[in-house]
PDB file of C-alpha atoms in Angstrom:
ATOM      1  CA  UNK A   1      -3.660  15.980 -18.649  1.00  0.00           C
ATOM      2  CA  UNK A   2      -5.237  12.618 -17.468  1.00  0.00           C
ATOM      3  CA  UNK A   3      -1.813  10.791 -17.266  1.00  0.00           C
ATOM      4  CA  UNK A   4      -0.639  14.280 -15.517  1.00  0.00           C
ATOM      5  CA  UNK A   5      -3.312  12.950 -12.941  1.00  0.00           C
ATOM      6  CA  UNK A   6      -3.036   9.679 -12.328  1.00  0.00           C
ATOM      7  CA  UNK A   7       0.946  10.289 -12.433  1.00  0.00           C
ATOM      8  CA  UNK A   8       0.516  12.829  -9.361  1.00  0.00           C
ATOM      9  CA  UNK A   9      -2.171  10.671  -7.503  1.00  0.00           C
ATOM     10  CA  UNK A  10       0.680   7.772  -7.672  1.00  0.00           C
ATOM     11  CA  UNK A  11       3.355   9.674  -6.536  1.00  0.00           C
ATOM     12  CA  UNK A  12       1.052  11.076  -4.013  1.00  0.00           C
ATOM     13  CA  UNK A  13       1.981   7.605  -1.491  1.00  0.00           C
ATOM     14  CA  UNK A  14       5.142   9.408  -0.602  1.00  0.00           C
ATOM     15  CA  UNK A  15       2.524  10.552   2.007  1.00  0.00           C
ATOM     16  CA  UNK A  16       2.051   6.957   3.655  1.00  0.00           C
ATOM     17  CA  UNK A  17       5.492   7.010   4.369  1.00  0.00           C
ATOM     18  CA  UNK A  18       6.055  10.247   6.209  1.00  0.00           C
ATOM     19  CA  UNK A  19       2.125   9.746   7.510  1.00  0.00           C
ATOM     20  CA  UNK A  20       4.345   6.386   9.202  1.00  0.00           C
ATOM     21  CA  UNK A  21       7.446   8.372  10.193  1.00  0.00           C
ATOM     22  CA  UNK A  22       5.023  10.706  11.876  1.00  0.00           C
ATOM     23  CA  UNK A  23       3.329   8.163  13.967  1.00  0.00           C
ATOM     24  CA  UNK A  24       6.043   6.440  15.117  1.00  0.00           C
ATOM     25  CA  UNK A  25       7.812  10.167  16.377  1.00  0.00           C
ATOM     26  CA  UNK A  26       4.619  10.360  18.750  1.00  0.00           C
ATOM     27  CA  UNK A  27       5.500   6.637  20.515  1.00  0.00           C
ATOM     28  CA  UNK A  28       5.885   6.196  23.884  1.00  0.00           C
ATOM     29  CA  UNK A  29       6.436   4.242  25.859  1.00  0.00           C
ATOM     30  CA  UNK A  30       8.985   1.187  24.866  1.00  0.00           C
ATOM     31  CA  UNK A  31      10.568   1.724  21.818  1.00  0.00           C
ATOM     32  CA  UNK A  32       9.072   1.015  18.687  1.00  0.00           C
ATOM     33  CA  UNK A  33      11.030  -1.811  16.084  1.00  0.00           C
ATOM     34  CA  UNK A  34      10.517  -1.141  12.474  1.00  0.00           C
ATOM     35  CA  UNK A  35      12.270  -4.455  12.513  1.00  0.00           C
ATOM     36  CA  UNK A  36       9.254  -6.444  15.075  1.00  0.00           C
ATOM     37  CA  UNK A  37       6.591  -4.172  15.348  1.00  0.00           C
ATOM     38  CA  UNK A  38       3.414  -4.278  12.984  1.00  0.00           C
ATOM     39  CA  UNK A  39       2.020  -1.184  11.076  1.00  0.00           C
ATOM     40  CA  UNK A  40      -1.779  -1.390  12.563  1.00  0.00           C
ATOM     41  CA  UNK A  41       0.454  -0.509  16.079  1.00  0.00           C
ATOM     42  CA  UNK A  42       0.783   2.774  15.215  1.00  0.00           C
ATOM     43  CA  UNK A  43      -3.300   3.305  14.585  1.00  0.00           C
ATOM     44  CA  UNK A  44      -4.104   1.568  17.808  1.00  0.00           C
ATOM     45  CA  UNK A  45      -5.935   4.098  20.460  1.00  0.00           C
ATOM     46  CA  UNK A  46      -5.284   2.766  23.399  1.00  0.00           C
ATOM     47  CA  UNK A  47      -2.457   1.552  25.479  1.00  0.00           C
ATOM     48  CA  UNK A  48      -0.526  -2.027  24.586  1.00  0.00           C
ATOM     49  CA  UNK A  49       0.975  -4.327  26.460  1.00  0.00           C
ATOM     50  CA  UNK A  50       3.443  -6.507  25.813  1.00  0.00           C
ATOM     51  CA  UNK A  51       6.256  -8.951  28.588  1.00  0.00           C
ATOM     52  CA  UNK A  52       8.575  -6.175  27.521  1.00  0.00           C
ATOM     53  CA  UNK A  53       6.730  -3.244  28.892  1.00  0.00           C
ATOM     54  CA  UNK A  54       3.485  -0.761  28.001  1.00  0.00           C
ATOM     55  CA  UNK A  55       3.695   0.647  24.696  1.00  0.00           C
ATOM     56  CA  UNK A  56       1.202   3.913  23.753  1.00  0.00           C
ATOM     57  CA  UNK A  57       1.143   5.406  19.926  1.00  0.00           C
ATOM     58  CA  UNK A  58       0.320   8.940  20.681  1.00  0.00           C
ATOM     59  CA  UNK A  59      -0.497   9.505  16.833  1.00  0.00           C
ATOM     60  CA  UNK A  60      -3.144   7.118  16.204  1.00  0.00           C
ATOM     61  CA  UNK A  61      -5.310   8.902  14.614  1.00  0.00           C
ATOM     62  CA  UNK A  62      -2.735  10.357  11.805  1.00  0.00           C
ATOM     63  CA  UNK A  63      -1.459   6.790  11.379  1.00  0.00           C
ATOM     64  CA  UNK A  64      -5.447   5.840  10.407  1.00  0.00           C
ATOM     65  CA  UNK A  65      -5.915   8.824   8.617  1.00  0.00           C
ATOM     66  CA  UNK A  66      -3.095   7.795   6.215  1.00  0.00           C
ATOM     67  CA  UNK A  67      -3.894   4.720   5.804  1.00  0.00           C
ATOM     68  CA  UNK A  68      -7.664   5.582   5.410  1.00  0.00           C
ATOM     69  CA  UNK A  69      -6.092   8.582   2.860  1.00  0.00           C
ATOM     70  CA  UNK A  70      -4.188   6.069   1.196  1.00  0.00           C
ATOM     71  CA  UNK A  71      -7.173   4.293  -0.046  1.00  0.00           C
ATOM     72  CA  UNK A  72      -8.904   6.891  -1.339  1.00  0.00           C
ATOM     73  CA  UNK A  73      -6.008   8.338  -3.089  1.00  0.00           C
ATOM     74  CA  UNK A  74      -6.319   4.711  -5.056  1.00  0.00           C
ATOM     75  CA  UNK A  75      -9.979   5.193  -5.662  1.00  0.00           C
ATOM     76  CA  UNK A  76      -8.748   7.655  -7.171  1.00  0.00           C
ATOM     77  CA  UNK A  77      -6.082   6.794  -8.934  1.00  0.00           C
ATOM     78  CA  UNK A  78      -7.895   3.845 -10.813  1.00  0.00           C
ATOM     79  CA  UNK A  79     -10.991   5.682 -11.795  1.00  0.00           C
ATOM     80  CA  UNK A  80      -8.357   8.281 -13.437  1.00  0.00           C
ATOM     81  CA  UNK A  81      -5.649   5.548 -15.050  1.00  0.00           C
ATOM     82  CA  UNK A  82      -8.338   2.622 -16.239  1.00  0.00           C
ATOM     83  CA  UNK A  83      -8.110   3.748 -19.811  1.00  0.00           C
ATOM     84  CA  UNK A  84      -4.438   3.419 -19.961  1.00  0.00           C
ATOM     85  CA  UNK A  85      -4.382  -0.701 -19.065  1.00  0.00           C
ATOM     86  CA  UNK A  86      -3.955  -1.840 -22.268  1.00  0.00           C
ATOM     87  CA  UNK A  87      -5.089  -6.436 -20.799  1.00  0.00           C
ATOM     88  CA  UNK A  88      -6.839  -7.513 -18.741  1.00  0.00           C
ATOM     89  CA  UNK A  89      -9.011  -4.960 -17.359  1.00  0.00           C
ATOM     90  CA  UNK A  90     -11.383  -7.512 -15.883  1.00  0.00           C
ATOM     91  CA  UNK A  91      -8.897  -8.226 -13.425  1.00  0.00           C
ATOM     92  CA  UNK A  92      -6.358  -5.371 -12.726  1.00  0.00           C
ATOM     93  CA  UNK A  93      -9.401  -2.642 -11.889  1.00  0.00           C
ATOM     94  CA  UNK A  94     -11.565  -4.979  -9.686  1.00  0.00           C
ATOM     95  CA  UNK A  95      -7.069  -5.353  -7.541  1.00  0.00           C
ATOM     96  CA  UNK A  96      -6.969  -2.211  -7.552  1.00  0.00           C
ATOM     97  CA  UNK A  97     -10.559  -1.098  -5.952  1.00  0.00           C
ATOM     98  CA  UNK A  98     -10.497  -4.600  -3.563  1.00  0.00           C
ATOM     99  CA  UNK A  99      -6.504  -3.076  -2.282  1.00  0.00           C
ATOM    100  CA  UNK A 100      -7.566   0.871  -1.881  1.00  0.00           C
ATOM    101  CA  UNK A 101     -10.395  -0.583   0.523  1.00  0.00           C
ATOM    102  CA  UNK A 102      -9.067  -2.692   2.496  1.00  0.00           C
ATOM    103  CA  UNK A 103      -6.234   0.016   3.123  1.00  0.00           C
ATOM    104  CA  UNK A 104      -9.407   1.817   3.859  1.00  0.00           C
ATOM    105  CA  UNK A 105     -11.303  -0.712   6.040  1.00  0.00           C
ATOM    106  CA  UNK A 106      -7.273  -0.804   8.515  1.00  0.00           C
ATOM    107  CA  UNK A 107      -7.872   2.466   9.089  1.00  0.00           C
ATOM    108  CA  UNK A 108     -11.473   2.555  10.039  1.00  0.00           C
ATOM    109  CA  UNK A 109     -11.596  -0.121  12.032  1.00  0.00           C
ATOM    110  CA  UNK A 110      -7.895  -0.232  14.387  1.00  0.00           C
ATOM    111  CA  UNK A 111      -6.747  -2.875  15.438  1.00  0.00           C
ATOM    112  CA  UNK A 112      -7.486  -3.409  19.096  1.00  0.00           C
ATOM    113  CA  UNK A 113      -9.521  -5.054  22.498  1.00  0.00           C
ATOM    114  CA  UNK A 114     -12.790  -5.342  20.465  1.00  0.00           C
ATOM    115  CA  UNK A 115     -13.464  -8.881  18.968  1.00  0.00           C
ATOM    116  CA  UNK A 116     -15.119  -6.556  16.030  1.00  0.00           C
ATOM    117  CA  UNK A 117     -11.958  -4.189  15.272  1.00  0.00           C
ATOM    118  CA  UNK A 118      -9.535  -7.148  15.309  1.00  0.00           C
ATOM    119  CA  UNK A 119     -11.425  -9.092  12.652  1.00  0.00           C
ATOM    120  CA  UNK A 120     -13.262  -5.867  10.238  1.00  0.00           C
ATOM    121  CA  UNK A 121      -9.139  -5.173  10.765  1.00  0.00           C
ATOM    122  CA  UNK A 122      -7.945  -8.630   9.225  1.00  0.00           C
ATOM    123  CA  UNK A 123     -10.259  -8.403   6.242  1.00  0.00           C
ATOM    124  CA  UNK A 124      -9.046  -4.878   5.830  1.00  0.00           C
ATOM    125  CA  UNK A 125      -5.417  -5.937   6.218  1.00  0.00           C
ATOM    126  CA  UNK A 126      -5.306  -9.121   3.897  1.00  0.00           C
ATOM    127  CA  UNK A 127      -7.328  -7.326   1.108  1.00  0.00           C
ATOM    128  CA  UNK A 128      -4.266  -4.579   1.222  1.00  0.00           C
ATOM    129  CA  UNK A 129      -1.254  -6.157   1.740  1.00  0.00           C
ATOM    130  CA  UNK A 130      -2.129  -9.459  -0.196  1.00  0.00           C
ATOM    131  CA  UNK A 131      -4.045  -7.720  -2.977  1.00  0.00           C
ATOM    132  CA  UNK A 132      -1.350  -5.175  -3.614  1.00  0.00           C
ATOM    133  CA  UNK A 133       1.189  -8.114  -4.030  1.00  0.00           C
ATOM    134  CA  UNK A 134      -1.720  -9.838  -6.803  1.00  0.00           C
ATOM    135  CA  UNK A 135      -2.881  -6.464  -8.148  1.00  0.00           C
ATOM    136  CA  UNK A 136       1.292  -5.680  -8.665  1.00  0.00           C
ATOM    137  CA  UNK A 137       1.355  -9.338 -11.019  1.00  0.00           C
ATOM    138  CA  UNK A 138      -1.803  -8.248 -12.449  1.00  0.00           C
ATOM    139  CA  UNK A 139      -0.496  -4.975 -13.841  1.00  0.00           C
ATOM    140  CA  UNK A 140       2.824  -6.566 -14.303  1.00  0.00           C
ATOM    141  CA  UNK A 141       0.953  -8.936 -16.677  1.00  0.00           C
ATOM    142  CA  UNK A 142      -0.589  -6.303 -18.336  1.00  0.00           C
ATOM    143  CA  UNK A 143       1.688  -4.545 -19.372  1.00  0.00           C
ATOM    144  CA  UNK A 144       4.074  -7.639 -20.657  1.00  0.00           C
ATOM    145  CA  UNK A 145       5.094  -7.013 -24.575  1.00  0.00           C
ATOM    146  CA  UNK A 146       3.741  -3.682 -24.394  1.00  0.00           C
ATOM    147  CA  UNK A 147       5.946  -1.865 -22.104  1.00  0.00           C
ATOM    148  CA  UNK A 148       9.053  -3.939 -21.085  1.00  0.00           C
ATOM    149  CA  UNK A 149      10.269  -1.585 -18.786  1.00  0.00           C
ATOM    150  CA  UNK A 150       7.027  -0.293 -16.895  1.00  0.00           C
ATOM    151  CA  UNK A 151       6.156  -5.133 -16.045  1.00  0.00           C
ATOM    152  CA  UNK A 152       9.969  -5.458 -15.443  1.00  0.00           C
ATOM    153  CA  UNK A 153       9.683  -3.009 -12.778  1.00  0.00           C
ATOM    154  CA  UNK A 154       6.154  -3.549 -11.635  1.00  0.00           C
ATOM    155  CA  UNK A 155       7.272  -7.639 -11.915  1.00  0.00           C
ATOM    156  CA  UNK A 156      10.532  -6.401  -9.179  1.00  0.00           C
ATOM    157  CA  UNK A 157       8.269  -4.763  -7.187  1.00  0.00           C
ATOM    158  CA  UNK A 158       5.578  -7.945  -7.501  1.00  0.00           C
ATOM    159  CA  UNK A 159       7.759 -10.202  -6.490  1.00  0.00           C
ATOM    160  CA  UNK A 160       8.908  -7.767  -3.720  1.00  0.00           C
ATOM    161  CA  UNK A 161       5.805  -7.618  -2.190  1.00  0.00           C
ATOM    162  CA  UNK A 162       4.863 -11.576  -2.453  1.00  0.00           C
ATOM    163  CA  UNK A 163       7.650 -12.410  -0.710  1.00  0.00           C
ATOM    164  CA  UNK A 164       6.904 -10.732   2.264  1.00  0.00           C
ATOM    165  CA  UNK A 165       3.835 -12.269   2.496  1.00  0.00           C
ATOM    166  CA  UNK A 166       5.109 -15.373   2.061  1.00  0.00           C
ATOM    167  CA  UNK A 167       7.576 -14.892   5.274  1.00  0.00           C
ATOM    168  CA  UNK A 168       4.082 -12.318   7.167  1.00  0.00           C
ATOM    169  CA  UNK A 169       2.300 -15.628   6.793  1.00  0.00           C
ATOM    170  CA  UNK A 170       4.775 -17.987   7.460  1.00  0.00           C
ATOM    171  CA  UNK A 171       7.018 -16.362  11.037  1.00  0.00           C
ATOM    172  CA  UNK A 172      10.038 -15.919   8.999  1.00  0.00           C
ATOM    173  CA  UNK A 173      11.513 -13.222  10.499  1.00  0.00           C
ATOM    174  CA  UNK A 174      10.702  -9.869  11.823  1.00  0.00           C
ATOM    175  CA  UNK A 175       6.536  -9.467  11.803  1.00  0.00           C
ATOM    176  CA  UNK A 176       7.524  -5.716  11.202  1.00  0.00           C
ATOM    177  CA  UNK A 177      10.459  -5.878   8.247  1.00  0.00           C
ATOM    178  CA  UNK A 178       8.378  -8.229   6.535  1.00  0.00           C
ATOM    179  CA  UNK A 179       4.963  -6.930   6.191  1.00  0.00           C
ATOM    180  CA  UNK A 180       6.622  -3.756   5.418  1.00  0.00           C
ATOM    181  CA  UNK A 181       8.323  -5.654   2.684  1.00  0.00           C
ATOM    182  CA  UNK A 182       5.249  -6.688   1.242  1.00  0.00           C
ATOM    183  CA  UNK A 183       3.313  -3.838   1.949  1.00  0.00           C
ATOM    184  CA  UNK A 184       6.109  -0.673   0.859  1.00  0.00           C
ATOM    185  CA  UNK A 185       7.651  -2.605  -2.336  1.00  0.00           C
ATOM    186  CA  UNK A 186       3.742  -2.088  -3.306  1.00  0.00           C
ATOM    187  CA  UNK A 187       3.866   2.080  -2.846  1.00  0.00           C
ATOM    188  CA  UNK A 188       7.694   2.778  -3.470  1.00  0.00           C
ATOM    189  CA  UNK A 189       6.253   1.545  -7.122  1.00  0.00           C
ATOM    190  CA  UNK A 190       3.766   3.607  -6.563  1.00  0.00           C
ATOM    191  CA  UNK A 191       6.220   6.370  -6.110  1.00  0.00           C
ATOM    192  CA  UNK A 192       8.136   5.586  -8.954  1.00  0.00           C
ATOM    193  CA  UNK A 193       5.895   4.763 -11.699  1.00  0.00           C
ATOM    194  CA  UNK A 194       3.740   8.166 -10.276  1.00  0.00           C
ATOM    195  CA  UNK A 195       7.578   9.969 -11.308  1.00  0.00           C
ATOM    196  CA  UNK A 196       8.338   8.386 -14.639  1.00  0.00           C
ATOM    197  CA  UNK A 197       4.668   9.434 -15.926  1.00  0.00           C
ATOM    198  CA  UNK A 198       4.963  13.074 -15.018  1.00  0.00           C
ATOM    199  CA  UNK A 199       8.781  13.476 -16.164  1.00  0.00           C
ATOM    200  CA  UNK A 200       7.929  11.598 -19.137  1.00  0.00           C
ATOM    201  CA  UNK A 201       7.627  12.749 -22.436  1.00  0.00           C
ATOM    202  CA  UNK A 202       3.663  13.208 -23.510  1.00  0.00           C
ATOM    203  CA  UNK A 203       2.333  10.694 -25.356  1.00  0.00           C
ATOM    204  CA  UNK A 204       1.638  10.359 -29.233  1.00  0.00           C
ATOM    205  CA  UNK A 205      -0.843   9.410 -29.100  1.00  0.00           C
ATOM    206  CA  UNK A 206      -4.501   8.913 -26.570  1.00  0.00           C
ATOM    207  CA  UNK A 207      -3.464   5.567 -24.921  1.00  0.00           C
ATOM    208  CA  UNK A 208      -0.332   6.102 -22.460  1.00  0.00           C
ATOM    209  CA  UNK A 209       1.664   4.248 -20.552  1.00  0.00           C
ATOM    210  CA  UNK A 210      -0.317   2.440 -18.439  1.00  0.00           C
ATOM    211  CA  UNK A 211      -0.619   2.601 -14.692  1.00  0.00           C
ATOM    212  CA  UNK A 212      -1.602   1.140 -11.799  1.00  0.00           C
ATOM    213  CA  UNK A 213      -1.334   1.525  -7.988  1.00  0.00           C
TER     214      UNK A 213
END
């Protein structure tokens, strides 16, 4: 039962992608660029001005609610699935909490006009994005040697997320694209792992394959 609940919580990460797509649908002014514009722009409540014109995210409340709900879901999934982490639990669990809290902070403090919002949002973004990439790397180490397929799947997603982080920090490529590499690799991992937990046969023991958001 606990395993199934954890799988469902992970699978519900698809709600993040739906929330983001919904927010993009409410974008007004210059066209929104999935490869250039930051995800956080969708949560800005004010009108934004750039060299190519103005833009407004009319569904900023929905985007910020999506961030907060996603972080809360990860916290709950961490609590539910914590007993299934076979190794380095002392590392995996704090990283999951950091990632989740960072996502919540991003939603509570949309990037924008004030220094407080910008600083808090920046902190939350680092916790969520870099924390998520490092979390997947830690989960890979935790399950390596015991759950081969999960380790390979998690390792690939970790590499993609870490690559996105590096490209974003170095300014290589469109920011929106590389940011989404970092963020969506974690989201896709959650969806894939959650589906696997829900579809796989019931465990023969009380400790099924570990999976953490």
